[in-house]
Amino acid sequence: QQQVKQSPQSLIVQKGGISIINCAYENTAFDYFPWYQQFPGKGPALLIAIRPDVSEKKEGRFTISFNKSAKQFSLHIMDSQPGDSATYFCAAKAAGNKLTFGGGTRVLVKP
Amino acid sequence: KAGVTQTPRYLIKTRGQQVTLSCSPISGHRSVSWYQQTPGQGLQFLFEYFSETQRNKGNFPGRFSGRQFSNSRSEMNVSTLELGDSALYLCASSTNQETQYFGPGTRLLVL
């Protein structure tokens, strides 16, 4: 059972554009929602994270929007740069350290 | 601080063999989690160790096991390797129950 669904699987955006990745979850016990960025040959690196008591969190060009009632959250990458080309994973965690990941979104930023 | 380190980085084994992977967490981190990453199944949680005790376990067969030492270093063992065990095995460490920092992974190829 896939508890975190991520879309789209891939997207192409022009330099300077906005990348939007969406995730939906089922388990209402989830209380921590991180986003990870992964480059080929590397491990995932934490980008930004949010708790459900906050509807939006911004760090630099990265913003998480969270809708608790809809059980959805999204990542917005503003002013996308070629260096942002990577695979992005949303994740969710209940008590403990078990992260449940979405399927990943491969982002390509064209110069 | 040095990041999470994993050894070896690459490994080739044949079916039926066993393998041991090692993970050294960030200094001061007592929680170590292991994940398997494959193109088909994505990132899946294997298990978590905290203070030498397994605290969480994912849905993997008993061929997958782990342990943690008093210095928080962790090892993961896979016995009777199958072709489907070919994957990137990632280790993540944490000092609390939120942010997890991933290592570069060990890429295992089973022939």
Coordinates of N, CA and C in Angstrom, one line a residue, chain B:
Chain B
K1 N 31.4 19.1 11.0 CA 31.2 17.6 11.3 C 31.2 16.9 10.0
A2 N 31.8 15.7 10.1 CA 31.8 14.8 8.9 C 30.4 14.3 8.7
G3 N 30.0 14.0 7.5 CA 28.7 13.4 7.2 C 28.6 12.0 7.5
V4 N 27.5 11.4 7.1 CA 27.3 9.9 7.2 C 28.2 9.2 6.1
T5 N 29.0 8.3 6.6 CA 29.8 7.5 5.6 C 29.4 6.1 5.5
Q6 N 29.5 5.6 4.3 CA 29.1 4.2 4.1 C 30.2 3.5 3.3
T7 N 30.4 2.3 3.7 CA 31.4 1.4 3.0 C 30.9 0.0 2.8
P8 N 31.2 -0.6 1.7 CA 31.9 0.0 0.6 C 30.9 0.8 -0.3
R9 N 31.4 1.5 -1.2 CA 30.5 2.3 -2.1 C 29.9 1.4 -3.2
Y10 N 30.6 0.4 -3.6 CA 30.1 -0.5 -4.7 C 30.5 -1.9 -4.3
L11 N 29.6 -2.8 -4.7 CA 29.8 -4.2 -4.4 C 29.1 -5.1 -5.4
I12 N 29.8 -6.1 -5.9 CA 29.3 -7.1 -6.8 C 29.3 -8.4 -6.1
K13 N 28.2 -9.1 -6.0 CA 28.1 -10.4 -5.4 C 27.3 -11.3 -6.4
T14 N 27.3 -12.6 -6.1 CA 26.6 -13.6 -6.9 C 25.4 -14.1 -6.0
R15 N 24.4 -14.6 -6.7 CA 23.3 -15.2 -6.0 C 23.7 -16.2 -4.9
G16 N 23.1 -16.2 -3.8 CA 23.3 -17.1 -2.8 C 24.4 -16.7 -1.8
Q17 N 25.2 -15.7 -2.2 CA 26.2 -15.2 -1.2 C 25.5 -14.3 -0.2
Q18 N 26.3 -13.9 0.8 CA 25.9 -12.9 1.8 C 26.7 -11.7 1.7
V19 N 26.2 -10.6 2.2 CA 27.0 -9.3 2.2 C 26.7 -8.5 3.4
T20 N 27.8 -7.8 3.8 CA 27.7 -6.9 5.0 C 28.0 -5.5 4.6
L21 N 27.2 -4.5 4.9 CA 27.4 -3.1 4.6 C 27.6 -2.4 5.9
S22 N 28.4 -1.3 5.8 CA 28.7 -0.6 7.0 C 28.3 0.9 6.9
C23 N 27.9 1.4 8.1 CA 27.5 2.8 8.1 C 28.0 3.5 9.4
S24 N 28.7 4.6 9.2 CA 29.1 5.4 10.3 C 28.3 6.7 10.4
P25 N 27.5 6.9 11.4 CA 26.7 8.1 11.5 C 27.5 9.3 11.8
I26 N 26.8 10.5 11.7 CA 27.4 11.7 12.1 C 27.7 11.7 13.6
S27 N 28.8 12.2 14.0 CA 29.2 12.2 15.4 C 28.1 12.8 16.3
G28 N 27.7 12.0 17.3 CA 26.7 12.4 18.3 C 25.3 11.9 17.9
H29 N 25.1 11.4 16.7 CA 23.8 10.8 16.3 C 23.7 9.4 16.8
R30 N 22.6 9.0 17.5 CA 22.5 7.7 18.0 C 21.5 6.9 17.2
S31 N 20.7 7.5 16.3 CA 19.8 6.7 15.5 C 20.3 6.5 14.2
V32 N 20.3 5.2 13.7 CA 20.7 4.9 12.3 C 19.6 4.1 11.7
S33 N 19.2 4.6 10.5 CA 18.1 3.9 9.7 C 18.7 3.4 8.4
W34 N 18.2 2.4 7.9 CA 18.6 1.8 6.6 C 17.4 1.8 5.6
Y35 N 17.7 2.2 4.4 CA 16.7 2.2 3.3 C 17.2 1.5 2.1
Q36 N 16.3 0.9 1.3 CA 16.7 0.3 0.0 C 16.1 1.1 -1.1
Q37 N 16.9 1.5 -2.1 CA 16.3 2.3 -3.2 C 16.5 1.5 -4.5
T38 N 15.4 1.3 -5.1 CA 15.4 0.6 -6.5 C 14.5 1.4 -7.4
P39 N 14.8 1.3 -8.7 CA 13.9 2.0 -9.7 C 12.5 1.6 -9.6
G40 N 12.2 0.3 -9.3 CA 10.8 -0.1 -9.3 C 10.1 0.2 -8.0
Q41 N 10.7 0.0 -6.9 CA 10.0 0.2 -5.6 C 10.3 1.5 -4.9
G42 N 11.3 2.2 -5.4 CA 11.6 3.5 -4.8 C 12.4 3.3 -3.5
L43 N 12.2 4.3 -2.6 CA 12.9 4.2 -1.3 C 12.0 3.5 -0.3
Q44 N 12.5 2.4 0.3 CA 11.8 1.7 1.3 C 12.6 1.5 2.5
F45 N 11.9 1.7 3.6 CA 12.5 1.6 5.0 C 12.8 0.1 5.3
L46 N 14.0 -0.1 5.7 CA 14.4 -1.5 6.2 C 14.3 -1.6 7.7
F47 N 15.1 -0.9 8.4 CA 15.0 -0.9 9.9 C 15.7 0.3 10.5
E48 N 15.5 0.5 11.8 CA 16.2 1.6 12.5 C 16.8 1.0 13.8
Y49 N 17.9 1.5 14.1 CA 18.6 1.1 15.4 C 18.8 2.4 16.2
F50 N 18.6 2.3 17.5 CA 18.9 3.3 18.4 C 19.5 2.7 19.7
S51 N 20.6 3.2 20.1 CA 21.3 2.7 21.3 C 21.4 1.2 21.2
E52 N 21.8 0.7 20.1 CA 22.1 -0.8 19.9 C 20.9 -1.6 19.8
T53 N 19.7 -1.0 19.8 CA 18.4 -1.8 19.8 C 17.7 -1.5 18.5
Q54 N 17.1 -2.5 17.9 CA 16.2 -2.3 16.8 C 14.9 -1.7 17.2
R55 N 14.6 -0.5 16.7 CA 13.5 0.3 17.2 C 12.3 0.2 16.2
N56 N 12.6 0.1 15.0 CA 11.5 0.0 13.9 C 12.0 -1.0 12.9
K57 N 11.0 -1.6 12.2 CA 11.4 -2.6 11.2 C 10.4 -2.5 10.0
G58 N 10.9 -2.5 8.8 CA 10.1 -2.4 7.6 C 9.6 -3.8 7.2
N59 N 9.0 -3.9 6.0 CA 8.5 -5.2 5.5 C 9.4 -5.9 4.6
F60 N 10.5 -6.3 5.1 CA 11.5 -7.1 4.4 C 11.7 -8.4 5.0
P61 N 12.1 -9.4 4.2 CA 12.3 -10.8 4.8 C 13.4 -10.8 5.8
G62 N 13.4 -11.9 6.5 CA 14.4 -12.1 7.6 C 15.8 -12.2 7.1
R63 N 16.0 -12.3 5.7 CA 17.4 -12.3 5.2 C 18.1 -11.0 5.4
F64 N 17.3 -10.0 5.6 CA 17.8 -8.7 5.9 C 17.9 -8.5 7.4
S65 N 19.1 -8.2 7.9 CA 19.3 -8.0 9.3 C 20.3 -6.9 9.6
G66 N 20.3 -6.4 10.8 CA 21.3 -5.4 11.1 C 21.7 -5.4 12.5
R67 N 22.6 -4.5 12.8 CA 23.0 -4.4 14.2 C 23.7 -3.0 14.4
Q68 N 23.7 -2.6 15.6 CA 24.4 -1.3 15.9 C 25.4 -1.5 17.1
F69 N 26.5 -0.9 17.0 CA 27.5 -1.0 18.0 C 27.4 0.1 19.0
S70 N 28.2 0.0 20.1 CA 28.1 1.0 21.1 C 28.6 2.4 20.7
N71 N 29.4 2.4 19.6 CA 29.8 3.8 19.1 C 28.8 4.3 18.0
S72 N 27.6 3.7 17.9 CA 26.5 4.0 17.0 C 26.8 3.6 15.6
R73 N 27.9 3.1 15.2 CA 28.1 2.6 13.9 C 27.2 1.4 13.7
S74 N 26.8 1.2 12.4 CA 25.8 0.1 12.2 C 26.2 -0.7 11.0
E75 N 25.8 -1.9 11.0 CA 26.0 -2.8 9.9 C 24.7 -3.4 9.5
M76 N 24.6 -3.7 8.2 CA 23.4 -4.4 7.6 C 23.9 -5.6 6.9
N77 N 23.3 -6.7 7.1 CA 23.6 -7.9 6.5 C 22.5 -8.5 5.6
V78 N 22.8 -9.0 4.4 CA 21.8 -9.6 3.6 C 22.4 -11.0 3.3
S79 N 21.6 -12.0 3.7 CA 22.1 -13.4 3.4 C 21.3 -14.0 2.2
T80 N 21.9 -15.0 1.7 CA 21.3 -15.7 0.5 C 20.8 -14.7 -0.5
L81 N 21.7 -14.0 -1.1 CA 21.4 -12.9 -2.0 C 20.6 -13.4 -3.2
E82 N 19.6 -12.6 -3.6 CA 18.8 -12.8 -4.8 C 19.0 -11.7 -5.8
L83 N 18.7 -11.9 -7.0 CA 18.9 -10.9 -8.1 C 18.2 -9.6 -7.7
G84 N 17.0 -9.8 -7.1 CA 16.2 -8.6 -6.7 C 16.7 -7.8 -5.6
D85 N 17.8 -8.2 -5.0 CA 18.4 -7.4 -3.9 C 19.3 -6.4 -4.5
S86 N 19.5 -6.4 -5.8 CA 20.4 -5.3 -6.4 C 19.7 -4.0 -6.2
A87 N 20.4 -3.1 -5.5 CA 19.8 -1.8 -5.2 C 20.9 -0.9 -4.6
L88 N 20.5 0.3 -4.3 CA 21.3 1.3 -3.6 C 20.8 1.2 -2.1
Y89 N 21.7 0.9 -1.2 CA 21.3 0.8 0.2 C 21.8 2.1 0.9
L90 N 20.9 2.8 1.5 CA 21.2 4.0 2.1 C 21.1 4.0 3.6
C91 N 22.0 4.7 4.2 CA 21.9 4.8 5.7 C 21.7 6.2 6.0
A92 N 20.9 6.4 7.1 CA 20.6 7.8 7.5 C 20.8 7.9 9.0
S93 N 21.3 9.0 9.5 CA 21.5 9.1 10.9 C 20.7 10.3 11.4
S94 N 20.4 10.3 12.7 CA 19.6 11.4 13.3 C 19.9 11.5 14.8
T95 N 19.8 12.7 15.3 CA 20.0 12.9 16.7 C 18.7 13.0 17.4
N96 N 17.6 13.2 16.7 CA 16.3 13.3 17.3 C 15.3 12.5 16.4
Q97 N 14.0 12.9 16.5 CA 13.1 12.1 15.7 C 12.6 12.9 14.6
E98 N 13.4 13.8 14.0 CA 13.0 14.5 12.9 C 14.0 14.4 11.7
T99 N 14.9 15.3 11.7 CA 15.8 15.4 10.5 C 16.7 14.2 10.4
Q100 N 16.7 13.5 9.3 CA 17.6 12.4 9.0 C 18.5 12.8 7.9
Y101 N 19.8 12.5 8.1 CA 20.8 12.8 7.1 C 21.3 11.5 6.5
F102 N 21.3 11.5 5.2 CA 21.6 10.3 4.4 C 23.1 10.3 4.0
G103 N 23.6 9.1 4.0 CA 24.9 8.9 3.4 C 24.8 8.7 1.9
P104 N 26.0 8.5 1.2 CA 26.0 8.4 -0.2 C 25.5 7.0 -0.7
G105 N 25.4 6.1 0.1 CA 24.8 4.8 -0.3 C 25.9 3.8 -0.7
T106 N 25.5 2.5 -0.6 CA 26.3 1.4 -1.2 C 25.5 0.8 -2.3
R107 N 26.1 0.8 -3.5 CA 25.4 0.2 -4.6 C 25.8 -1.3 -4.7
L108 N 24.8 -2.1 -4.6 CA 25.0 -3.6 -4.6 C 24.4 -4.1 -5.9
L109 N 25.2 -4.9 -6.6 CA 24.8 -5.6 -7.8 C 24.9 -7.1 -7.5
V110 N 23.8 -7.8 -7.7 CA 23.8 -9.2 -7.5 C 23.7 -9.9 -8.9
L111 N 24.7 -10.7 -9.2 CA 24.7 -11.4 -10.5 C 24.3 -12.9 -10.4

